[in-house]
Amino acid sequence: MAERAGKPLMQWLRQPGVLAAVPVTLFLLGGFVGPLILVWWYSLMPPRTFSLAQTPTLDNFISSAAGSYYISFGWSLYLSAVTVVILILICYPVAYGMAKLFGKWANLITLLVVLQLLVSENIRLFGWVLFLLKNGIMDGSALYLFGLSVPSILYTVPAIVLGLVYVYLPFMLFPMVLGLSMVPETLKEAAFDLGATRMAVFREIELPLSSPGLMIGGLLTFVLALGSLAESKILGGQRVIMIADDIESAFTFAQNWPRGAALSVLVMVISGGLVLLLLLRLDLDRIMGRR
Amino acid sequence: MKTNKTRRNFLQQTSAWAAGAAAAGTMGLPNFAHAGREKELNIYCWEGYNSDDVLDPFRREFKANVKAEGLTSDPDAVNRLRAGETKVWDLINLNNPWARELMWPEGLIKELPRDRFEPMFEKMMPAFHPPYEWAMDKTGKHLLGMTQRFGPFSFVVNTDKISRKMAEDQGFKLFLDPKMKGRYGVLTYDNWNIYHMCIAADVHPFKKHNKAEMDAYTKVAKQVFNGAKLLTDDLVAMNLALINGEIDAYFTGGTYTASPARFDGAKQVRGITPNSGPMDGKGGIVWIELTSVVNHPQISPLAEEFLAYVQRGDVSKKVAFAEGTYNPVTQMGAKDVLALFNKEELDAIQWDSLEQEMANSADYDINPDYAEMYEIYSAAKREREG
């Protein structure tokens, strides 16, 4: 029996495709899955220890739940949600224009949006600091030109939102452009021919058919914003502490790796849960046009 | 079929290459393992020692291959040595307490030959003359490292807004004054913040604390965070906010953080050491770096050479004014070294008040309640109001 069961497995293993995939699989196991397992395992080690060979405990999760980490989680989730909503409102019209109206000019917009990605995020955010700073570019120019001082939003929550929206805009824009460009013109024409209003076409055809792009963009930006750190540090003056900040502190100044690992696991569970929830509602094959 | 043949050829070729590489490896490896490290040196240090201005002349003179990595936290660095990186580094440069209190007792560093290195302490500023406590082990027999950069580290004000005298007289209480709410930042060097919050609460940071002291510390930690306009761990951003008038002072800072702004001409940015405080009457803290030879199983002979090299006058000057931040060096005790610094440079590192600031400062040390105080600190930061 064992021999018979072993044969198909061996045959399967000998397939060229499987063999060719072995190096990449090993690489992913060692380089991607391995560290994640380490983080999960570390989260079960006793607090403030560095060895992995100890009796697992849930202490880190219990103390994290008992502490005030809910504040950081709350802010991170809230600011991520606000960022996604603002990005949808900003990006939808731009994406619509790029997909349907701008023609060759769409490439220029793509280039402009992509170009900024070549500059480090911290430098771009520091540019905003110089712009928003008291006596900085905005305040100083207003004072010079109009004689009035502009109240600064630097080191406030709106400044953090500004940073998040600015940094994650491309991650919302491009999936949206892709989603909108897959809405067939013929469907819209048919709807107009049948007497649909502009609003009805938008509600019944464009929005539902472009929603995969919108959802992927929303998911990407939400998860990225959830793990963000620099915007709150540089533009927000840490007006609020994001959960990524707490994780960083646990691994560095606090020297409490298991606590940091436990907080990381909680973030992974939240973002992983969201991805799963979305994938249940989304058919990737259909989006890619395979079916 | 053609594909298969090509693939087989490819596999044959790769296995031949692999066999060749393995053979070369087995032949080459013993040579490599036995090769001495005469021309190789690995340094793990705070920024400055990894500057090419400091390293390049050494590389040329000793025809050495020197690698240096900057560190960002003393305890992190100690943990890396504990985790086995004693096989990587030849020299480690940390703040004063770690060699004597931890690295030497745990066998992570080697002692230095006293006959060669102790005379170099004679040329340093008087406070560092031998036997210098932090450079020796607790028995006073073993020399554990060399000192160079140091600096008072308490807080920084804009003297156009808050006078130096008032700041020195009030000390850290300045930040508890309701009038200062929203007018200062906290430079989040977390461990230093904790020490300074202790001082603001009239608590000695480097002793075991009772409940009343912990309560006083907790109250101050919350008050300092709640009154702060901004928190950042970026000294450039903090100096910028100070110069542009966003804030008038920042909690945690000193020569190390103020000197780049002062050297750029912003003389109103000034590190302040309180006149008095709870550490046997002292209210400020001074850090002193100590560079030690790591207990590497195959230590490079260049490690000691580098320690002697950075003590030279011209190199000391380069270390003092390396990239990023500018700091006094103990070698400025020698007249010929001091003469290498011009007026602007001396002004940047607040040479005029250095002696007074040192007299009003206690030496940086290890806080026995750090872990517990850190929990309180991070909760106060998270729960910040306003």
XYZ file of C-alpha atoms in Angstrom:
677
model
C 0.000 0.000 0.000
C 2.721 2.375 1.031
C 4.563 1.675 -2.183
C 1.455 2.322 -4.222
C 0.755 5.571 -2.365
C 4.372 6.611 -2.691
C 4.496 6.250 -6.450
C 2.143 9.079 -7.449
C 3.869 11.343 -4.934
C 7.283 10.549 -6.420
C 5.901 11.060 -9.901
C 4.422 14.366 -8.847
C 7.707 15.426 -7.295
C 9.594 14.527 -10.469
C 7.537 16.852 -12.630
C 9.743 19.545 -14.178
C 7.455 22.275 -12.843
C 7.726 21.025 -9.271
C 11.487 20.578 -9.540
C 11.917 24.037 -10.986
C 9.831 25.508 -8.178
C 11.969 23.896 -5.464
C 14.645 26.632 -5.198
C 12.076 29.440 -5.067
C 9.971 27.489 -2.569
C 12.978 26.916 -0.341
C 13.947 30.566 -0.655
C 10.440 31.695 0.302
C 10.273 29.228 3.178
C 13.615 30.426 4.553
C 13.344 34.088 3.718
C 9.646 34.821 4.149
C 7.819 32.133 6.117
C 10.773 31.451 8.443
C 11.030 34.952 9.923
C 7.250 35.092 10.344
C 7.280 31.817 12.272
C 10.115 33.218 14.394
C 8.033 36.296 15.222
C 5.050 34.095 16.147
C 7.238 31.880 18.296
C 8.942 34.852 19.964
C 5.529 36.227 20.943
C 5.055 33.103 23.071
C 8.347 33.413 24.951
C 8.491 34.886 28.493
C 8.748 38.725 28.578
C 12.179 40.388 28.276
C 13.968 37.214 27.233
C 15.990 36.581 24.103
C 16.105 32.797 23.918
C 13.670 30.836 21.773
C 14.108 27.639 23.786
C 11.724 28.320 26.647
C 8.280 27.177 27.697
C 5.676 29.030 25.636
C 3.407 31.443 27.504
C 0.579 33.815 26.631
C 1.919 36.463 29.061
C 2.801 38.924 26.304
C -0.693 38.855 24.835
C -2.287 39.157 28.272
C -0.102 42.105 29.323
C -0.587 43.774 25.919
C -4.362 43.472 26.290
C -4.234 44.754 29.877
C -2.072 47.772 29.002
C -3.105 50.830 27.040
C -2.028 49.489 23.651
C -5.679 49.679 22.574
C -5.057 53.428 22.175
C -2.292 52.859 19.605
C -4.335 50.163 17.851
C -7.353 52.465 17.843
C -5.427 55.386 16.358
C -3.744 53.211 13.742
C -7.057 51.659 12.657
C -8.896 54.979 12.718
C -6.243 56.914 10.782
C -5.930 54.069 8.246
C -9.703 54.121 7.678
C -9.756 57.927 7.337
C -6.839 57.723 4.894
C -8.648 55.154 2.740
C -11.853 57.217 2.598
C -9.978 60.411 1.646
C -7.913 58.551 -0.936
C -11.028 57.080 -2.545
C -12.546 60.552 -2.832
C -9.342 62.045 -4.276
C -8.265 59.180 -6.500
C -11.568 58.168 -8.111
C -11.941 61.291 -10.262
C -8.233 61.284 -11.140
C -8.310 57.574 -11.993
C -11.460 58.108 -14.084
C -9.724 60.818 -16.020
C -6.601 58.708 -16.524
C -8.570 55.672 -17.677
C -11.194 57.367 -19.845
C -10.488 60.998 -20.631
C -6.880 62.160 -20.580
C -5.605 59.935 -23.392
C -1.852 60.285 -23.777
C -1.700 62.821 -20.926
C -2.477 59.959 -18.566
C 1.101 58.767 -19.066
C 2.411 62.095 -17.853
C 0.350 61.839 -14.670
C 1.567 58.274 -14.169
C 5.139 59.471 -14.562
C 4.659 62.331 -12.100
C 3.107 60.042 -9.493
C 5.768 57.352 -9.968
C 8.676 59.824 -9.938
C 8.063 60.838 -6.333
C 8.411 57.180 -5.319
C 12.072 57.400 -6.300
C 12.683 59.782 -3.393
C 12.836 58.346 0.118
C 9.608 58.676 2.086
C 11.362 60.370 5.008
C 12.851 63.042 2.772
C 9.480 63.746 1.167
C 7.860 64.041 4.586
C 10.628 66.300 5.812
C 9.895 68.480 2.770
C 6.356 68.867 4.092
C 7.768 69.849 7.503
C 9.713 72.695 5.880
C 6.540 73.712 4.060
C 4.256 73.655 7.108
C 6.701 74.830 9.778
C 6.073 78.084 11.640
C 7.994 80.720 9.642
C 8.402 77.963 7.027
C 7.563 78.132 3.312
C 3.750 78.437 3.690
C 3.684 80.649 6.771
C 6.642 82.763 5.680
C 5.269 83.322 2.152
C 1.806 84.271 3.465
C 3.421 86.684 5.886
C 5.606 88.218 3.182
C 2.935 88.431 0.474
C -0.243 89.164 2.429
C 0.988 90.158 5.859
C -0.888 87.372 7.652
C 0.342 84.371 9.529
C -1.191 80.983 8.684
C -1.962 78.734 11.642
C 0.272 75.679 11.347
C -1.173 72.167 11.293
C 2.276 70.700 11.886
C 2.453 68.315 14.875
C -1.298 67.692 14.828
C -3.459 64.717 13.778
C -4.516 66.389 10.465
C -0.798 66.642 9.598
C -0.477 62.867 10.070
C -3.492 62.285 7.793
C -1.976 64.633 5.204
C 1.227 62.590 5.290
C -0.595 59.259 4.996
C -2.751 60.454 2.085
C 0.273 61.921 0.320
C 2.521 58.886 0.753
C -0.027 56.183 -0.084
C -1.788 57.936 -2.980
C -0.094 55.862 -5.732
C -1.169 52.628 -4.057
C -4.803 53.670 -4.359
C -4.580 55.425 -7.712
C -3.092 52.697 -9.884
C -5.375 49.790 -8.879
C -8.279 52.180 -9.384
C -7.097 53.120 -12.889
C -6.845 49.416 -13.671
C -10.325 48.764 -12.297
C -11.877 51.645 -14.238
C -10.143 50.783 -17.488
C -11.807 47.371 -17.369
C -15.303 48.862 -17.521
C -16.397 48.201 -21.168
C -17.533 51.306 -23.015
C -20.111 49.227 -24.871
C -21.986 48.500 -21.651
C -22.227 52.179 -20.858
C -23.367 52.967 -24.384
C -26.032 50.288 -24.138
C -27.211 51.711 -20.829
C -27.429 55.233 -22.257
C -29.297 53.882 -25.303
C -31.801 52.315 -22.946
C -32.375 55.701 -21.322
C -30.178 55.484 -18.194
C -29.159 58.774 -16.633
C -25.452 59.634 -16.029
C -25.936 58.919 -12.318
C -27.597 55.565 -13.031
C -24.724 54.523 -15.309
C -22.251 55.451 -12.587
C -24.208 53.626 -9.860
C -25.244 50.548 -11.833
C -22.301 49.993 -14.193
C -19.121 51.961 -13.502
C -18.974 51.649 -9.740
C -19.767 47.905 -9.487
C -17.467 46.966 -12.388
C -14.581 49.074 -11.126
C -15.050 47.990 -7.515
C -12.325 45.289 -7.591
C -9.718 47.989 -8.300
C -11.222 50.162 -5.632
C -11.195 47.334 -3.102
C -7.620 46.288 -3.877
C -6.487 49.909 -3.629
C -8.379 50.329 -0.378
C -6.922 47.159 1.073
C -3.360 48.034 0.061
C -3.515 51.528 1.493
C -5.288 50.376 4.654
C -2.682 47.712 5.426
C 0.209 50.041 4.574
C -1.218 52.835 6.720
C -1.828 50.395 9.572
C 1.898 49.648 9.675
C 2.973 53.258 9.128
C 5.296 55.074 11.463
C 7.118 57.916 9.705
C 4.065 60.145 9.142
C 3.186 60.243 12.824
C 6.814 60.731 13.804
C 7.849 63.372 11.274
C 4.674 65.342 10.531
C 2.690 64.548 13.657
C 5.430 65.078 16.240
C 4.036 61.860 17.710
C 0.808 63.643 18.615
C -0.541 60.102 18.605
C 1.474 56.912 18.943
C 0.864 54.433 16.134
C 1.062 50.730 16.850
C 4.181 50.392 14.657
C 5.856 52.906 16.953
C 5.036 50.766 19.997
C 6.431 47.700 18.221
C 9.650 49.515 17.350
C 10.063 50.730 20.942
C 9.519 47.228 22.312
C 12.294 45.848 20.111
C 14.737 48.694 20.790
C 14.649 50.819 23.946
C 12.432 48.445 25.945
C 14.533 45.402 24.945
C 11.334 43.358 25.221
C 11.354 41.353 22.005
C 8.523 38.987 23.014
C 6.227 41.984 23.670
C 7.147 43.499 20.299
C 6.532 40.126 18.646
C 3.130 39.777 20.338
C 2.064 43.246 19.136
C 3.308 42.361 15.626
C 1.256 39.171 15.675
C -1.846 41.144 16.638
C -1.273 43.541 13.717
C -0.759 40.562 11.385
C -3.979 38.966 12.596
C -5.937 42.166 11.995
C -4.494 42.851 8.540
C -4.584 39.134 7.602
C -8.213 38.946 8.686
C -9.060 41.907 6.489
C -7.313 40.389 3.462
C -9.152 37.108 3.939
C -12.463 38.888 4.328
C -11.877 40.780 1.124
C -10.662 37.767 -0.828
C -13.851 35.959 0.124
C -15.782 38.681 -1.678
C -13.348 39.094 -4.546
C -12.517 36.794 -7.414
C -8.936 37.570 -8.434
C -9.168 35.365 -11.528
C -12.073 37.380 -12.811
C -10.264 40.638 -12.205
C -7.241 39.434 -14.136
C -9.588 38.512 -16.969
C -8.866 34.786 -16.884
C -12.545 33.936 -16.688
C 13.005 16.850 -26.600
C 15.147 19.771 -27.451
C 14.122 21.476 -24.242
C 14.984 18.387 -22.234
C 18.379 18.123 -23.794
C 19.098 21.751 -23.096
C 17.934 21.346 -19.538
C 20.127 18.272 -19.086
C 23.085 20.172 -20.490
C 22.314 23.005 -18.204
C 22.131 20.682 -15.222
C 25.377 19.015 -16.208
C 27.057 22.352 -16.536
C 25.717 23.620 -13.249
C 26.766 20.487 -11.404
C 30.223 20.807 -12.892
C 30.364 24.397 -11.717
C 29.045 23.402 -8.307
C 31.595 20.610 -7.973
C 34.332 23.011 -9.003
C 33.193 25.585 -6.492
C 32.979 22.958 -3.757
C 36.475 21.722 -4.554
C 37.793 25.254 -4.537
C 35.971 25.790 -1.268
C 37.481 22.788 0.460
C 40.915 23.705 -0.771
C 40.520 27.398 -0.084
C 38.685 27.295 3.214
C 41.477 26.047 5.488
C 43.743 28.733 4.094
C 41.085 31.321 4.777
C 40.449 30.035 8.284
C 44.100 30.081 9.138
C 44.702 33.406 7.525
C 45.549 35.984 10.170
C 43.540 39.133 10.535
C 46.609 41.389 10.494
C 45.108 43.778 7.960
C 41.463 43.594 8.919
C 39.579 45.612 11.532
C 35.857 45.711 12.348
C 34.542 48.533 14.515
C 31.070 48.795 16.052
C 30.593 52.351 17.243
C 28.445 55.416 17.741
C 28.420 57.628 14.629
C 31.616 59.595 14.149
C 34.187 56.843 14.457
C 32.768 55.362 11.253
C 33.457 58.630 9.417
C 35.863 58.351 6.480
C 37.695 61.416 7.797
C 38.734 59.304 10.770
C 39.108 55.935 9.033
C 40.766 56.762 5.703
C 44.136 57.969 7.104
C 44.251 54.814 9.271
C 43.460 52.623 6.251
C 46.297 54.231 4.317
C 48.834 54.185 7.127
C 48.224 50.584 8.134
C 47.141 49.353 4.675
C 44.137 47.995 6.506
C 40.697 46.912 5.451
C 38.561 48.672 8.064
C 34.827 48.206 8.348
C 32.769 50.250 10.788
C 29.093 50.062 11.595
C 27.205 52.749 13.491
C 25.097 51.710 16.457
C 21.920 53.323 17.754
C 21.520 51.903 21.241
C 23.978 50.719 23.900
C 21.841 47.796 25.155
C 21.173 46.679 21.566
C 24.902 46.575 20.904
C 25.604 44.608 24.093
C 22.901 42.119 23.108
C 24.501 41.657 19.709
C 27.822 40.807 21.351
C 25.996 38.424 23.676
C 24.342 36.817 20.654
C 27.752 35.847 19.261
C 28.987 38.933 17.433
C 32.185 38.842 19.491
C 33.343 36.822 16.463
C 32.611 39.805 14.209
C 33.835 42.958 15.935
C 37.307 43.934 17.131
C 36.378 47.207 18.810
C 33.208 48.381 20.495
C 32.453 51.985 21.402
C 29.706 52.485 24.007
C 28.745 54.829 26.817
C 30.666 54.532 30.063
C 28.815 52.055 32.310
C 28.542 49.080 29.961
C 32.198 47.988 29.928
C 32.643 47.974 33.684
C 29.173 46.794 34.717
C 28.364 44.259 32.011
C 30.774 43.545 29.190
C 33.827 42.834 31.346
C 31.995 40.641 33.925
C 30.389 38.705 31.037
C 33.692 38.203 29.231
C 32.658 40.156 26.137
C 35.721 42.436 26.115
C 39.472 42.079 26.703
C 41.659 44.209 28.941
C 44.184 46.657 27.518
C 47.903 46.646 28.412
C 48.125 49.305 31.112
C 51.746 50.166 30.397
C 50.899 51.208 26.849
C 47.565 52.938 27.347
C 47.548 54.407 30.845
C 50.078 57.153 29.977
C 47.576 58.390 27.383
C 45.097 59.141 30.166
C 47.738 61.424 31.735
C 47.408 63.767 28.751
C 43.622 63.969 28.988
C 41.596 66.596 30.863
C 42.156 66.381 34.640
C 38.797 64.659 35.310
C 39.994 61.690 33.233
C 43.438 61.198 34.738
C 44.282 57.586 35.682
C 42.987 55.522 37.262
C 39.770 56.703 35.594
C 36.913 54.837 37.240
C 34.831 53.988 34.155
C 37.873 52.717 32.273
C 38.782 50.255 35.033
C 37.089 47.085 36.245
C 35.632 47.035 39.765
C 38.852 45.673 41.290
C 40.777 48.554 39.755
C 43.328 46.187 38.214
C 42.202 45.857 34.616
C 42.048 48.646 32.037
C 38.886 48.099 29.965
C 38.922 50.856 27.372
C 39.874 54.339 26.234
C 37.835 57.513 26.633
C 37.485 60.220 24.050
C 34.140 61.905 23.319
C 31.931 63.052 26.166
C 29.306 65.669 26.823
C 26.809 67.078 29.301
C 23.311 65.966 28.353
C 20.273 67.468 30.032
C 18.091 69.854 28.013
C 18.298 72.575 25.384
C 16.717 76.032 25.243
C 16.462 78.918 22.821
C 18.246 81.607 24.861
C 16.388 84.332 22.941
C 13.222 83.074 24.659
C 14.468 81.590 27.934
C 17.591 82.960 29.573
C 20.459 80.590 30.291
C 20.519 81.653 33.954
C 16.813 81.035 34.446
C 17.069 77.630 32.762
C 20.072 76.615 34.858
C 18.389 77.769 38.066
C 15.054 76.077 37.354
C 16.582 72.910 35.921
C 14.123 70.286 34.695
C 11.349 71.957 36.748
C 11.171 74.400 33.858
C 9.200 71.794 31.908
C 6.684 71.348 34.740
C 5.805 75.055 34.766
C 2.227 75.458 33.421
C 3.453 78.444 31.371
C 5.646 76.047 29.352
C 2.726 73.862 28.219
C 2.831 73.540 24.427
C 6.124 75.422 24.227
C 8.587 72.540 24.321
C 9.409 69.287 22.583
C 10.644 65.956 23.900
C 13.618 64.475 22.071
C 12.635 60.835 22.410
C 15.912 59.208 23.340
C 13.775 57.006 25.567
C 16.414 55.906 28.090
C 17.635 59.476 28.571
C 14.072 60.785 28.877
C 13.526 58.372 31.751
C 16.644 59.594 33.598
C 15.675 63.219 33.063
C 12.095 62.600 34.203
C 13.525 61.119 37.395
C 15.570 64.270 37.966
C 12.508 66.445 37.289
C 10.715 64.388 39.954
C 13.615 64.915 42.411
C 14.468 61.229 42.154
C 18.016 59.884 41.693
C 17.852 57.974 38.395
C 20.681 55.527 39.069
C 19.523 54.042 42.396
C 16.878 51.493 43.341
C 13.538 53.279 43.726
C 10.800 52.940 46.342
C 7.068 53.278 45.658
C 6.898 56.989 46.507
C 9.732 57.676 44.055
C 8.085 55.585 41.341
C 4.824 57.514 41.886
C 6.644 60.844 41.646
C 8.342 59.662 38.436
C 5.015 58.494 36.976
C 3.389 61.863 37.671
C 6.235 63.749 35.993
C 6.331 61.388 32.984
C 2.644 62.089 32.313
C 3.045 65.819 32.867
C 6.053 66.104 30.553
C 4.312 64.256 27.709
C 0.990 66.036 28.176
C 2.639 69.454 27.999
C 4.849 68.711 24.995
C 4.123 70.221 21.607
C 6.062 67.602 19.688
C 7.994 64.414 20.203
C 10.703 63.321 17.821
C 13.894 61.298 17.915
C 15.411 63.446 15.164
C 17.737 66.098 16.579
C 17.743 68.057 13.308
C 13.937 68.297 13.297
C 14.029 69.347 16.943
C 16.650 72.056 16.379
C 14.666 73.290 13.382
C 11.511 73.581 15.502
C 13.528 75.447 18.139
C 15.085 77.876 15.670
C 11.802 78.531 13.820
C 9.924 79.277 17.012
C 7.619 76.241 17.080
C 9.095 75.524 20.515
C 11.310 77.378 23.021
C 13.079 74.407 24.614
C 13.447 70.656 24.339
C 13.522 68.025 27.039
C 16.641 65.816 26.725
C 19.541 67.243 24.824
C 22.937 68.804 25.305
C 26.148 69.625 23.500
C 25.655 66.535 21.314
C 22.337 67.822 19.918
C 22.832 71.595 20.147
C 26.308 71.705 18.563
C 25.249 71.158 14.900
C 22.807 74.115 15.131
C 25.359 76.273 16.968
C 28.049 75.450 14.395
C 25.587 76.585 11.703
C 25.352 79.949 13.425
C 22.258 79.459 15.595
C 24.046 80.461 18.798
C 20.726 80.879 20.616
C 20.442 77.081 20.717
C 22.154 76.122 23.947
C 22.547 72.952 25.988
C 21.742 73.617 29.642
C 23.001 71.792 32.718
C 20.887 72.482 35.821
C 22.682 74.084 38.762
C 21.335 71.544 41.229
C 19.359 68.325 41.488
C 18.787 65.035 43.302
C 22.072 63.270 42.426
C 24.099 64.301 45.479
C 23.192 67.870 44.669
C 23.853 67.517 40.937
C 21.083 68.010 38.384
C 22.697 67.120 35.055
C 24.127 63.973 33.487
C 27.292 63.591 31.431
C 27.975 60.705 29.063
C 31.492 59.481 28.378
C 32.244 57.043 25.560
C 34.590 54.163 26.177
C 36.118 52.174 23.333
C 37.053 48.606 24.248
C 38.691 45.643 22.541
C 36.144 42.885 21.943
C 36.927 39.373 23.193
C 37.208 38.147 19.578
C 38.669 34.621 19.313
C 40.960 35.902 16.532
C 41.415 39.515 17.503
C 42.999 41.792 14.944
C 46.311 43.291 16.103
C 45.046 46.538 14.563
C 42.468 46.922 17.354
C 45.011 48.318 19.813
C 46.707 50.267 17.024
C 43.413 51.985 16.237
C 42.884 52.880 19.899
C 46.325 54.492 19.977
C 45.745 56.159 16.579
C 42.546 57.973 17.629
C 44.355 59.412 20.657
C 46.638 61.453 18.378
C 45.892 65.179 18.466
C 44.896 65.658 14.829
C 42.746 62.512 14.840
C 41.106 63.548 18.137
C 40.052 66.770 16.439
C 38.543 64.785 13.562
C 36.666 62.566 16.015
C 35.357 65.647 17.855
C 34.136 67.212 14.614
C 33.095 64.115 12.683
C 29.817 63.995 10.757
C 26.485 64.808 12.343
C 27.241 66.019 15.837
C 30.173 67.786 17.435
C 31.478 66.943 20.877
C 34.322 67.747 23.224
C 37.068 65.122 23.520
C 39.097 64.264 26.605
C 42.316 64.900 24.645
C 41.523 68.636 24.713
C 43.292 68.563 28.090
C 46.551 68.815 26.110
C 47.363 72.362 24.985
C 48.512 71.297 21.514
C 45.221 69.481 20.888
C 43.139 72.373 22.206
C 45.034 74.715 19.882
C 43.661 72.794 16.890
C 40.126 74.077 17.592
C 39.170 77.549 16.366
C 36.816 79.960 18.148
C 33.704 78.881 16.208
C 34.360 75.234 16.937
C 34.886 75.868 20.637
C 31.722 77.933 20.731
C 29.761 75.155 18.994
C 30.672 72.689 21.741
C 30.071 75.268 24.516
C 33.672 75.164 25.672
C 33.060 78.312 27.768
C 30.724 76.505 30.168
C 32.018 72.937 29.836
C 33.899 72.886 33.116
C 30.943 74.270 35.054
C 28.542 71.854 33.326
C 30.789 68.886 34.117
C 30.939 69.965 37.762
C 27.135 70.081 37.901
C 26.679 66.682 36.243
C 26.680 63.128 37.527
C 28.176 60.425 35.320
C 25.769 58.410 33.173
C 25.022 55.041 34.754
C 22.643 52.084 34.627
C 19.140 52.472 36.073
C 18.215 49.388 38.146
C 14.467 49.999 37.584
C 14.737 50.686 33.870
C 12.338 47.938 32.722
C 9.564 48.998 35.092
C 10.133 52.693 34.417
C 10.053 52.041 30.679
C 6.574 50.526 30.953
C 5.369 53.661 32.759
C 7.169 55.862 30.239
C 5.709 54.196 27.145
C 2.202 54.152 28.651
C 2.474 57.893 29.451
C 3.563 58.551 25.869
C 0.705 56.495 24.418
C -1.877 58.020 26.737
C -0.683 61.550 25.982
C -3.511 64.095 26.139
C -4.164 67.244 24.209
